Short mmCIF file of C-alpha atoms in Angstrom, two decimals:
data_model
loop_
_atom_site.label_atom_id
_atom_site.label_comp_id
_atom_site.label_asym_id
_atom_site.label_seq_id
_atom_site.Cartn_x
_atom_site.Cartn_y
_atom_site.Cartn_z
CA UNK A 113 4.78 3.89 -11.39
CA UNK A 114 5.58 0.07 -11.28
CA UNK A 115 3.55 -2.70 -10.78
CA UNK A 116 -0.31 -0.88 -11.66
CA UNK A 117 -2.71 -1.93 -13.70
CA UNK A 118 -5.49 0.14 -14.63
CA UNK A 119 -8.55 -1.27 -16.06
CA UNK A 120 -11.83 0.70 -17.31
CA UNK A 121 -15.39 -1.21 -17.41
CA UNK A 122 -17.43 0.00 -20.09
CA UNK A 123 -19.64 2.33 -17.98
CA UNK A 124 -17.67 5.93 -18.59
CA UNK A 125 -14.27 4.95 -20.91
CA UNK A 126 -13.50 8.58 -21.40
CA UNK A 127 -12.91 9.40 -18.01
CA UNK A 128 -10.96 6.10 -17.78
CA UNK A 129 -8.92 7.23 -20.54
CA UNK A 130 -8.35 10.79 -19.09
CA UNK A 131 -7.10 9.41 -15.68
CA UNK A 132 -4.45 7.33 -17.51
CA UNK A 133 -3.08 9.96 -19.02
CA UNK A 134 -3.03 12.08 -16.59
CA UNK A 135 -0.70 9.35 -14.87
CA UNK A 136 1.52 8.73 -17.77
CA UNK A 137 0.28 5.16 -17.94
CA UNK A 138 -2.06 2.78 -20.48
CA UNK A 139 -5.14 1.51 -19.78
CA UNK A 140 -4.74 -2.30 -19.24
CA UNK A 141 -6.52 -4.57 -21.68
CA UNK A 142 -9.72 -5.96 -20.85
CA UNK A 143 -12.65 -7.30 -23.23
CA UNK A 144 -16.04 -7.19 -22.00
CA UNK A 145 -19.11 -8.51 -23.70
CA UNK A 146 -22.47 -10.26 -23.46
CA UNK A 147 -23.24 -13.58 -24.27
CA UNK A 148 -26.69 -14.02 -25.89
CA UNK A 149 -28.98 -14.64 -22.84
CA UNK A 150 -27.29 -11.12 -21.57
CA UNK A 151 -24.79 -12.47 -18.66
CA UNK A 152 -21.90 -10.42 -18.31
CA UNK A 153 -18.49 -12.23 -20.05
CA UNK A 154 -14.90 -10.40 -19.03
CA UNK A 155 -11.50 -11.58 -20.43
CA UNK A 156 -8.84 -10.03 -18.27
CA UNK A 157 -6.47 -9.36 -21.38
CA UNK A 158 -2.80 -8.84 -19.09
CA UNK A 159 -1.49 -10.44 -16.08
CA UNK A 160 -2.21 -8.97 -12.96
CA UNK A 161 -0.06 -11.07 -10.52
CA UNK A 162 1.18 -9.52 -7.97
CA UNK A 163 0.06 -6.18 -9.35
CA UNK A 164 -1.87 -3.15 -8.02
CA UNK A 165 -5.09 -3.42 -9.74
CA UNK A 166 -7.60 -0.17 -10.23
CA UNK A 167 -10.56 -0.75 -11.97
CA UNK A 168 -13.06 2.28 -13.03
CA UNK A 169 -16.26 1.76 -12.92
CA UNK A 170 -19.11 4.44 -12.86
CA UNK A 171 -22.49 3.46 -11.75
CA UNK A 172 -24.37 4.75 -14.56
CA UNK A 173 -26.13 3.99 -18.07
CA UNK A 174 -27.67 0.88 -17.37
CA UNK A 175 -26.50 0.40 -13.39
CA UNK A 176 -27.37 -3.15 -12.88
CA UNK A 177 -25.04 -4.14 -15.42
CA UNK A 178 -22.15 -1.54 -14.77
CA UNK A 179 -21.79 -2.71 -11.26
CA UNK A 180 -22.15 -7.08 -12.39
CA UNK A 181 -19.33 -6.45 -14.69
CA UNK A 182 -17.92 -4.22 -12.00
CA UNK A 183 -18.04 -7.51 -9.68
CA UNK A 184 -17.08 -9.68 -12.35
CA UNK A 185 -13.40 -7.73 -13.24
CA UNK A 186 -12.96 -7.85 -9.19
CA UNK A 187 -13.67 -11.40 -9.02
CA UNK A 188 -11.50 -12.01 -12.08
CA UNK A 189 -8.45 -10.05 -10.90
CA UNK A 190 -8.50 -11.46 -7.34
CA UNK A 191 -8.65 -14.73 -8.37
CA UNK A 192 -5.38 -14.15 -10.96
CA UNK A 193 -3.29 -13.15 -7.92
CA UNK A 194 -3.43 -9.33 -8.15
CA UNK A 195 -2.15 -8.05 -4.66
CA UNK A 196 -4.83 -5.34 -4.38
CA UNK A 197 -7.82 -4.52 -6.20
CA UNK A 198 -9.25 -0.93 -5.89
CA UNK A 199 -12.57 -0.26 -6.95
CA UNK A 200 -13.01 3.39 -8.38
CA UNK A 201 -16.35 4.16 -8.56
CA UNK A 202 -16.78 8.20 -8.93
CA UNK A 203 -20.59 7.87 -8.76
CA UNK A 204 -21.85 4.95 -5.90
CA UNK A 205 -24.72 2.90 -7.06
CA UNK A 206 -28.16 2.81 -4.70
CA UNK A 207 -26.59 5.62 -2.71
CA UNK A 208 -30.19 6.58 -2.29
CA UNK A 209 -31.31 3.34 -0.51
CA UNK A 210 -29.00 3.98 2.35
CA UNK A 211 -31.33 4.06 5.23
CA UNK A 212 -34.66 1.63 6.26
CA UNK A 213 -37.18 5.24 6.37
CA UNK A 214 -40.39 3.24 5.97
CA UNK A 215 -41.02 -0.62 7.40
CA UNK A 216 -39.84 -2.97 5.20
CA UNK A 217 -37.34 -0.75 2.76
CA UNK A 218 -33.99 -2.44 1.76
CA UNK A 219 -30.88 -0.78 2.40
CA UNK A 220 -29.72 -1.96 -1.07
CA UNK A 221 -26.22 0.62 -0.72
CA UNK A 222 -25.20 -2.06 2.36
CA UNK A 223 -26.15 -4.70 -0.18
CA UNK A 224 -23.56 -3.40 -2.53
CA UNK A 225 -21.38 -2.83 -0.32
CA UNK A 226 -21.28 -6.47 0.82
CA UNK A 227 -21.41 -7.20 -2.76
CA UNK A 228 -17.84 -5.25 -3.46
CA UNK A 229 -16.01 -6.93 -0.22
CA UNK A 230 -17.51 -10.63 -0.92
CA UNK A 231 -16.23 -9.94 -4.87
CA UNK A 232 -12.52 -8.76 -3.22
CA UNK A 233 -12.06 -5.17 -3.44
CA UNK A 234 -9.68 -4.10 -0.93
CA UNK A 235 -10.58 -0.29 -1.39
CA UNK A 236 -12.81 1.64 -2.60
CA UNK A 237 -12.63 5.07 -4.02
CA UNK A 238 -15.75 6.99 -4.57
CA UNK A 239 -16.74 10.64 -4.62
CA UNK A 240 -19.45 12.87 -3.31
CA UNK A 241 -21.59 9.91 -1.77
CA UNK A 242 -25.11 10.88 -1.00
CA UNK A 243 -24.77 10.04 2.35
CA UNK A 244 -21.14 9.99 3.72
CA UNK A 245 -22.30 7.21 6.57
CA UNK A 246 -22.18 4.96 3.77
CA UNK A 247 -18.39 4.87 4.67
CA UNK A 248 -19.39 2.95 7.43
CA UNK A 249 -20.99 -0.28 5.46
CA UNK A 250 -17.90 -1.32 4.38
CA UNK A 251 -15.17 -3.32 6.54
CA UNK A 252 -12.57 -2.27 4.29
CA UNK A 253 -11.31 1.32 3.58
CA UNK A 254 -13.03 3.44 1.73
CA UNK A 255 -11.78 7.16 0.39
CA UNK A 256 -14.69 9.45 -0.39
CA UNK A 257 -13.29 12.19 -2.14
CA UNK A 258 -15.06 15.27 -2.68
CA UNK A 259 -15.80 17.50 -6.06
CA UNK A 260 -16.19 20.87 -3.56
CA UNK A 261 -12.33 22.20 -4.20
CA UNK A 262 -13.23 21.90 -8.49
CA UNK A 263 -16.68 23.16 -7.52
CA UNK A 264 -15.33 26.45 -5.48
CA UNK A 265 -12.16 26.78 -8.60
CA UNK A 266 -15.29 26.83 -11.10
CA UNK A 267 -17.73 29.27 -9.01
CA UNK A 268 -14.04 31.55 -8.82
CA UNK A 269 -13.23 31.83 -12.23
CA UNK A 270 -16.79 31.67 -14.16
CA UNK A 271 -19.24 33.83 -12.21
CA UNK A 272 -17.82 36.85 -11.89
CA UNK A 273 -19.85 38.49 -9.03
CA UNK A 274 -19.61 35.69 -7.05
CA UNK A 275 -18.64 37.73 -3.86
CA UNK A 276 -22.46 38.53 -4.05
CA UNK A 277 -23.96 35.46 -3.83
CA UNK A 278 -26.08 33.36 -2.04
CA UNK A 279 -25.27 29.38 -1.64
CA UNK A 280 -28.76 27.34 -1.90
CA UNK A 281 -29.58 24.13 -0.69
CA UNK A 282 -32.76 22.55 -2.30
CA UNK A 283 -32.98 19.82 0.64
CA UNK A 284 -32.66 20.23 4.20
CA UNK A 285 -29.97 17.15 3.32
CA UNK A 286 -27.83 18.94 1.85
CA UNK A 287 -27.60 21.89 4.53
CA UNK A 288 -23.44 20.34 5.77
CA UNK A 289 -22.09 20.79 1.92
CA UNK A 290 -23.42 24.55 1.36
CA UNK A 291 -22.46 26.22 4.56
CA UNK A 292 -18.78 24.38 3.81
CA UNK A 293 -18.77 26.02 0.26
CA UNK A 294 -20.81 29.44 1.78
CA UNK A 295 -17.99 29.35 4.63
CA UNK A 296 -14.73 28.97 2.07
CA UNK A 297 -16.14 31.80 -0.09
CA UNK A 298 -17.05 34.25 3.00
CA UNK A 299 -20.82 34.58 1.40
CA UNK A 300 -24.33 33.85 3.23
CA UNK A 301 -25.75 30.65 2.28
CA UNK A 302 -29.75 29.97 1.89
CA UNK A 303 -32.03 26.64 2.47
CA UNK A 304 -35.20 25.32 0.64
CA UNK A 305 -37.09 22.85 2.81
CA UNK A 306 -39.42 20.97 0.55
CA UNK A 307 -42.21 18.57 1.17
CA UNK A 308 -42.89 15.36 -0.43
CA UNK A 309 -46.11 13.61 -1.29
CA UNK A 310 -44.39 10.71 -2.79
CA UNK A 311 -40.87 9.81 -3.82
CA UNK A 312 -39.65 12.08 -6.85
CA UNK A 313 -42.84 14.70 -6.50
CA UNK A 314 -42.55 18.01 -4.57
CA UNK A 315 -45.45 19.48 -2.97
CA UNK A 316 -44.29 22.62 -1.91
CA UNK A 317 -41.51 24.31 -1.06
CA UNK A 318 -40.45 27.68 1.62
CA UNK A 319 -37.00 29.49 0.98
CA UNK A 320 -35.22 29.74 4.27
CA UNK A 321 -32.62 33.09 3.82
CA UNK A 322 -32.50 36.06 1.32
CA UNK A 323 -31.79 35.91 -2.03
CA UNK A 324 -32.75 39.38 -2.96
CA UNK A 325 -30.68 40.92 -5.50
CA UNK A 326 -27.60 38.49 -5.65
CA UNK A 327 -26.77 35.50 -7.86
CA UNK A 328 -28.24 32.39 -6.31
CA UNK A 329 -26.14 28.83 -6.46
CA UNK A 330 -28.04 25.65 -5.92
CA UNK A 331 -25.56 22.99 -4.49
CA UNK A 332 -26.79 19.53 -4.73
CA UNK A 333 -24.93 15.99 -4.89
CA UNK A 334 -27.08 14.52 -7.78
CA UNK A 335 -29.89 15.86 -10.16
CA UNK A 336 -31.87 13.17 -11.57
CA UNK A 337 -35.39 14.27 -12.83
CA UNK A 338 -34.41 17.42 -12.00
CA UNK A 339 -37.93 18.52 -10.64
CA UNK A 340 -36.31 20.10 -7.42
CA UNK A 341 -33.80 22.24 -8.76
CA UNK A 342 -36.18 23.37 -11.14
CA UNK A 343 -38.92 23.79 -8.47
CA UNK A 344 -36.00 25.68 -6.28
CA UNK A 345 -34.96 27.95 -9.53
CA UNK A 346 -38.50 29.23 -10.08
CA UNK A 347 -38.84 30.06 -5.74
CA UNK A 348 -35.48 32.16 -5.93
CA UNK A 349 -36.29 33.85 -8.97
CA UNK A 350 -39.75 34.98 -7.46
CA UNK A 351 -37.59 35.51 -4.70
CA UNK A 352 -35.71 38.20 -6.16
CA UNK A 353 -32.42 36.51 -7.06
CA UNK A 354 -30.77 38.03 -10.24
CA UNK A 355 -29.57 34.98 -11.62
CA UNK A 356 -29.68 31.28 -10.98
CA UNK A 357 -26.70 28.77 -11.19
CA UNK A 358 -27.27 25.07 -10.29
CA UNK A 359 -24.28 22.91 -9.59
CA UNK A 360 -24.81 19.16 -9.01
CA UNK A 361 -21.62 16.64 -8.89
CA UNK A 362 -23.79 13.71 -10.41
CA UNK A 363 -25.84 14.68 -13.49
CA UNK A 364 -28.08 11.78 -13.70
CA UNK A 365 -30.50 13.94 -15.92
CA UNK A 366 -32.99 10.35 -16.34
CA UNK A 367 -36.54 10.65 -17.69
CA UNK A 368 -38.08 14.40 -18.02
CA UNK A 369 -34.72 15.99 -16.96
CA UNK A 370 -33.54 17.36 -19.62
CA UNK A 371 -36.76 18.89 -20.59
CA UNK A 372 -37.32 20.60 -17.53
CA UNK A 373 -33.95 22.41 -17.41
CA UNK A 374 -34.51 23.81 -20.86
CA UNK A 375 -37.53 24.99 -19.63
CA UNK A 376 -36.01 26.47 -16.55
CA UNK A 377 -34.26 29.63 -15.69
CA UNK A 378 -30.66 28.48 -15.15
CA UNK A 379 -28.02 30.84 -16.66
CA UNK A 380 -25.98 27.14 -16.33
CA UNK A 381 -26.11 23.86 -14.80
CA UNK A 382 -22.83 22.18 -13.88
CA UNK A 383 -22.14 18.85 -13.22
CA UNK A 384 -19.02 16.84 -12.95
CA UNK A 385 -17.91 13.95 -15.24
CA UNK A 386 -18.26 11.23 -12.92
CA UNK A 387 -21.44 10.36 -15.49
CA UNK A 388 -20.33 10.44 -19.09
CA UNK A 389 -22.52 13.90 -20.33
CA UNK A 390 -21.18 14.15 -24.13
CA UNK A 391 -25.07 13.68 -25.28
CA UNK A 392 -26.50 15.47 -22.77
CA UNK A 393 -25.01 18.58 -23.64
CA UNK A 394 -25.98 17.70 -27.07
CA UNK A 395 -29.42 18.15 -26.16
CA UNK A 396 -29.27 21.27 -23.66
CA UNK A 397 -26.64 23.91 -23.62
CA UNK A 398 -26.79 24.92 -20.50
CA UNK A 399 -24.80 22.01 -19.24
CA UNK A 400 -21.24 22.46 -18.63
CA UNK A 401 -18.83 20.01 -17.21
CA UNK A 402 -16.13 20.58 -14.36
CA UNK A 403 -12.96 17.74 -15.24
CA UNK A 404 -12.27 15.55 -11.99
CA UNK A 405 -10.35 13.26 -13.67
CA UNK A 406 -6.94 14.85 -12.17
CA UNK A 407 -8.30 14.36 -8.96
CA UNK A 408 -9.51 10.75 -9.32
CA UNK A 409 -6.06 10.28 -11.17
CA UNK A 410 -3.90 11.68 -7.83
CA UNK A 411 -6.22 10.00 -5.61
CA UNK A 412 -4.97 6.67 -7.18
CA UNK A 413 -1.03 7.89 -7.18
CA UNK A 414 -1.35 8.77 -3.66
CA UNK A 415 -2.83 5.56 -2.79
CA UNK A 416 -0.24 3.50 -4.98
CA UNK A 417 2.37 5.12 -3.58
CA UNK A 418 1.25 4.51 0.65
CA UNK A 419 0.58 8.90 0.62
CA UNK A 420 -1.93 10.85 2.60
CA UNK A 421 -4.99 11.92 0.51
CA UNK A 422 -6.51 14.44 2.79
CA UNK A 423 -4.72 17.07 0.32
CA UNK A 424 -7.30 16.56 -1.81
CA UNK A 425 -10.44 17.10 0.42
CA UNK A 426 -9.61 20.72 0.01
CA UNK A 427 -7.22 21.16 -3.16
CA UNK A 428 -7.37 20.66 -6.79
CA UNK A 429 -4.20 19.06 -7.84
CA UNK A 430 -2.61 21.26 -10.75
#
């Protein structure tokens, strides 16, 4: 593949390094460091002229400064004459903040997305955004790939009676990405509607479907304190479901997180790498990790080489 450059920020190196390899290539050489009154200092260590420039950069570990240096490499490879710059950014900062649902809330993912263009990214690849309208903030393409294909290979090949089971939603949200998964694996899929008091507290929750006597999979896009899924395990266990599976793409696990699922019920939780997990699963062994390196990896062939990438919206690439 001539005339690529890939370049990892610091945010999630190992799934950096895994794409690269996956392509045959090297990861280009970049230093990044702090000066002492903590603003962000990058030395593009190649030239980039002309060249078709990928940088990977999770938003993650401390997110205000993942997505500055983020900005920063951008800035610094569009100014040194790289043809196109690609963001790759497998989990979207302030995906959360994408709508104005109380008078005067930001929409901080529009902010960032304004942020990205003004820096000059030309594309952006992302996956699993929390809401997919988020697509729409940008005026410059954006290819949101999704984990569902690894998600449906993983449900295959590690639960075994996984032609009895029920697909849960925790969140009325997430209602489009469970009937999808429910639909490819012919089984009935279930809904938790939940109330809120305030922002990260449940208040109570009703179970929408039947869960009795099957294995019950939560599907969500991101677990961050956790308290839902957790919540949602206990309901389907009283429920009458035989075993509970969570799968999230983005395992934020912040705060309590990791306390509560060692508490909980889950036979596993599985999350993707698009958030570095190595210490995670240190501390909890019921996290496992589905690879979507190979698919972040073809997205970036395909789009180097001017191909379709709808393949991968329902195919793992071998």
């Amino acid at each position: 593949m001539p005339n690529i450059k890939i370049f990892s920020g610091s945010s999630h190196q190992d799934l950096s390094q895994k794409i690269t390899e996956r392509l045959g290539l090297e990861l280009s050489k970049v230093v990044t460091k702090k000066f002492s009154n903590q603003e962000t200092c990058v030395e593009i260590g190649e030239s980039v002229r002309g060249e078709d420039v990928y940088i990977v950069q999770s938003g993650c570990g401390e997110i205000n400064d993942s997505l500055m240096e983020l900005l920063i490499m951008i800035n610094a490879c569009k100014i040194a004459s790289a043809s196109r710059v690609t963001a790759v950014i497998p989990c979207f900062p302030y995906a959360r903040q994408d709508k104005k649902d109380k008078s005067r809330a930001p929409i901080s993912a529009k902010l960032v997305a304004n942020m990205l263009s003004i820096a000059g990214a030309d594309h952006i690849i992302t996956m699993d955004l929390h809401a997919s309208q988020i697509q729409g903030f940008f005026d410059i393409p954006v290819d949101n790939l999704y984990a569902e294909p690894a998600v449906l290979k993983w449900i295959r090949e590690n639960i075994s009676e996984w032609r009895n089971c029920t697909i849960v939603s925790p969140d009325a949200g997430g209602a489009k990405r469970v009937t999808s998964i429910a639909d490819h694996l012919n089984v009935d899929f279930a809904l938790i509607h939940k109330e809120r008091k305030k922002a990260n507290e449940v208040d109570r929750m009703v179970l929408v479907g039947d869960v009795k006597d099957r294995v019950a999979i939560l599907v969500d896009d991101m677990g961050d304190t956790c308290g839902t899924i957790c919540h949602a395990a206990d309901k389907l266990l009283s429920a009458g479901a035989t075993r509970v599976y969570a799968i999230l793409t983005h395992g934020i696990f912040s705060g309590p997180a990791i306390a509560r699922i060692n508490g909980a019920c889950f036979e596993a939780v599985v999350v993707t790498n698009t958030i570095p997990q190595e210490g995670k699963m240190k501390e909890c062994t019921k996290i496992q990790v589905i690879d979507i390196s190979m698919i972040l990896a073809e997205a970036i062939r395909r789009t180097h080489n001017g191909e379709s990438v709808s393949y991968l919206f329902s195919n793992v690439p071998l």
